[in-house]
């Protein structure tokens, strides 16, 4: 069997690199600033792109990186960091939104606005769950957490900048699982 594997590796120009194992494991890189927004089980190291560029000795100048399954956007962000343009496709609506917001260029003023954003003051909202079409909403969130979510959603309307609204909306989406009474099981979001 070993002989067949070696023949196939040679025929298809395969290389064994023990470093790749670390690069396809999200856990080693989950504390990177753009990785820690939300737990993303399918995530991987941003440096896997560097490995492929170095392995193939690619010139990245004026090149576009294409990721047909971009997930949370790790490859798109890394491409930008090393000076490449990037295009990504993602079918999962949450993952698409997350990758889009994470790969936007923000000005210092926009980041300061985001960092100084104050959560709305907690106030009672009667029948808060009635504004949701999801019939099991009360099973997913405590009334107090649902009120907080609703107040944040309402506060987004007062923010003029679409980029800031989107990043705050994304922040809200990223904490929904932690604030809910339900925990997902299995892959996917």
Coordinates of C-alpha atoms in Angstrom, one line a residue:
X1 CA 0.0 0.0 0.0
X2 CA 2.8 2.4 0.9
X3 CA 4.3 1.9 -2.6
X4 CA 1.0 2.7 -4.3
X5 CA 0.7 5.9 -2.2
X6 CA 4.2 7.0 -3.1
X7 CA 3.5 6.3 -6.8
X8 CA 0.3 8.4 -6.7
X9 CA 2.1 11.2 -4.8
X10 CA 4.7 11.3 -7.5
X11 CA 2.2 11.1 -10.4
X12 CA 0.1 13.9 -9.0
X13 CA 3.0 16.0 -7.5
X14 CA 1.8 15.5 -3.9
X15 CA 3.8 16.7 -1.0
X16 CA 3.6 15.7 2.6
X17 CA 4.0 18.6 5.0
X18 CA 3.5 18.1 8.7
X19 CA 2.9 21.8 9.2
X20 CA -0.3 21.7 7.3
X21 CA -2.0 19.9 10.2
X22 CA -1.7 23.0 12.3
X23 CA -3.0 25.2 9.5
X24 CA -6.3 23.5 9.1
X25 CA -7.1 23.5 12.8
X26 CA -9.0 26.6 13.9
X27 CA -8.2 26.2 17.6
X28 CA -4.6 27.4 17.3
X29 CA -5.7 30.7 15.7
X30 CA -9.1 31.4 17.4
X31 CA -7.7 34.3 19.3
X32 CA -6.6 36.3 16.2
X33 CA -8.5 39.6 16.3
X34 CA -10.7 38.7 13.3
X35 CA -11.1 35.1 14.3
X36 CA -12.5 35.5 17.7
X37 CA -15.7 37.3 16.8
X38 CA -17.7 34.1 16.9
X39 CA -16.9 30.4 17.3
X40 CA -16.8 29.0 13.8
X41 CA -16.2 25.3 13.9
X42 CA -15.2 25.1 10.2
X43 CA -12.6 27.9 10.6
X44 CA -8.9 27.4 9.8
X45 CA -5.6 29.3 10.1
X46 CA -5.2 32.4 8.0
X47 CA -1.7 31.3 7.2
X48 CA -2.7 28.4 5.1
X49 CA -2.9 30.8 2.2
X50 CA 0.7 31.8 2.8
X51 CA 1.7 28.1 2.8
X52 CA 0.2 27.6 -0.7
X53 CA 1.7 30.8 -2.1
X54 CA 5.1 29.8 -0.8
X55 CA 4.7 26.2 -1.9
X56 CA 3.8 27.1 -5.5
X57 CA 6.1 30.1 -5.5
X58 CA 3.3 32.4 -6.6
X59 CA 3.7 36.1 -7.4
X60 CA 0.8 37.7 -5.7
X61 CA 1.2 41.1 -7.3
X62 CA -2.0 42.1 -9.2
X63 CA -3.6 38.7 -8.5
X64 CA -7.1 37.9 -7.2
X65 CA -7.7 35.2 -4.7
X66 CA -11.0 33.3 -5.2
X67 CA -12.6 31.3 -2.5
X68 CA -15.8 29.5 -3.6
X69 CA -16.6 28.5 0.0
X70 CA -15.4 31.5 2.0
X71 CA -17.2 30.7 5.3
X72 CA -16.4 33.4 7.9
X73 CA -13.9 35.1 5.6
X74 CA -10.5 34.0 6.9
X75 CA -9.0 33.6 3.4
X76 CA -10.5 36.9 2.2
X77 CA -9.0 38.8 5.1
X78 CA -5.6 37.1 4.8
X79 CA -5.6 37.9 1.1
X80 CA -6.1 41.6 1.8
X81 CA -3.4 41.5 4.5
X82 CA -0.8 40.3 2.0
X83 CA -1.9 42.7 -0.7
X84 CA -4.1 40.5 -2.9
X85 CA -7.6 41.3 -4.0
X86 CA -10.1 38.6 -2.9
X87 CA -13.5 37.3 -4.1
X88 CA -15.5 35.0 -2.0
X89 CA -18.8 33.1 -2.4
X90 CA -20.8 31.7 0.6
X91 CA -24.2 30.1 0.7
X92 CA -24.8 30.3 4.4
X93 CA -26.4 33.7 5.0
X94 CA -24.8 34.2 8.5
X95 CA -21.3 33.2 7.2
X96 CA -21.8 35.4 4.2
X97 CA -22.7 38.4 6.3
X98 CA -19.9 37.7 8.7
X99 CA -17.3 37.5 6.0
X100 CA -18.6 40.6 4.3
X101 CA -18.5 42.7 7.5
X102 CA -15.1 41.4 8.6
X103 CA -13.4 42.1 5.3
X104 CA -14.5 45.8 5.0
X105 CA -12.0 48.5 5.5
X106 CA -13.0 50.7 8.5
X107 CA -11.7 54.2 9.1
X108 CA -10.2 55.1 12.5
X109 CA -13.3 57.3 13.1
X110 CA -15.6 54.4 12.4
X111 CA -13.7 52.1 14.7
X112 CA -13.8 54.7 17.5
X113 CA -17.5 55.1 17.0
X114 CA -18.0 51.4 17.3
X115 CA -15.7 51.1 20.3
X116 CA -17.6 53.9 22.1
X117 CA -21.1 52.5 21.2
X118 CA -23.2 52.3 24.3
X119 CA -25.8 49.6 24.7
X120 CA -29.3 51.1 25.1
X121 CA -30.5 51.6 28.6
X122 CA -32.6 48.7 29.7
X123 CA -36.3 49.4 29.8
X124 CA -39.4 47.3 29.8
X125 CA -41.0 46.3 26.5
X126 CA -44.5 44.8 26.9
X127 CA -45.1 41.7 24.9
X128 CA -41.6 41.9 23.3
X129 CA -42.0 38.4 21.8
X130 CA -45.1 39.3 19.9
X131 CA -43.1 41.2 17.3
X132 CA -41.2 38.0 16.3
X133 CA -42.7 35.6 13.8
X134 CA -40.7 32.7 15.3
X135 CA -43.3 30.9 17.5
X136 CA -40.6 29.4 19.8
X137 CA -38.8 32.7 20.6
X138 CA -39.8 32.5 24.3
X139 CA -38.1 29.0 24.4
X140 CA -34.9 30.5 23.0
X141 CA -34.4 33.6 25.1
X142 CA -35.3 34.8 28.5
X143 CA -37.6 37.8 28.4
X144 CA -34.8 40.0 29.7
X145 CA -32.3 39.0 27.0
X146 CA -35.0 39.3 24.3
X147 CA -35.7 42.9 25.5
X148 CA -32.0 43.7 25.3
X149 CA -31.8 42.2 21.8
X150 CA -34.8 44.2 20.7
X151 CA -33.4 47.5 22.2
X152 CA -30.1 47.0 20.3
X153 CA -32.0 46.2 17.1
X154 CA -34.0 49.4 17.5
X155 CA -30.9 51.5 18.3
X156 CA -29.4 50.5 14.9
X157 CA -32.0 52.8 13.2
X158 CA -30.4 55.8 14.7
X159 CA -26.9 55.1 13.4
X160 CA -26.3 57.0 10.2
X161 CA -23.4 55.0 8.9
X162 CA -24.4 51.7 7.2
X163 CA -20.9 50.3 7.9
X164 CA -21.3 50.9 11.6
X165 CA -24.9 49.6 11.7
X166 CA -23.6 46.4 10.0
X167 CA -20.7 45.8 12.4
X168 CA -23.0 46.4 15.4
X169 CA -25.6 44.1 13.9
X170 CA -22.9 41.5 13.4
X171 CA -21.8 41.8 17.0
X172 CA -25.3 41.2 18.0
X173 CA -25.6 38.1 15.8
X174 CA -22.3 36.8 17.2
X175 CA -23.6 36.8 20.8
X176 CA -27.0 35.4 20.1
X177 CA -26.0 31.8 20.8
X178 CA -24.3 32.7 24.1
X179 CA -27.4 34.7 25.3
X180 CA -29.9 32.1 24.3
X181 CA -31.2 29.1 26.2
X182 CA -30.6 26.9 23.2
X183 CA -27.3 25.6 22.1
X184 CA -26.8 24.3 18.5
X185 CA -25.8 20.8 17.9
X186 CA -23.7 19.6 15.0
X187 CA -22.0 21.5 12.3
X188 CA -23.2 24.7 10.7
X189 CA -24.7 27.8 12.1

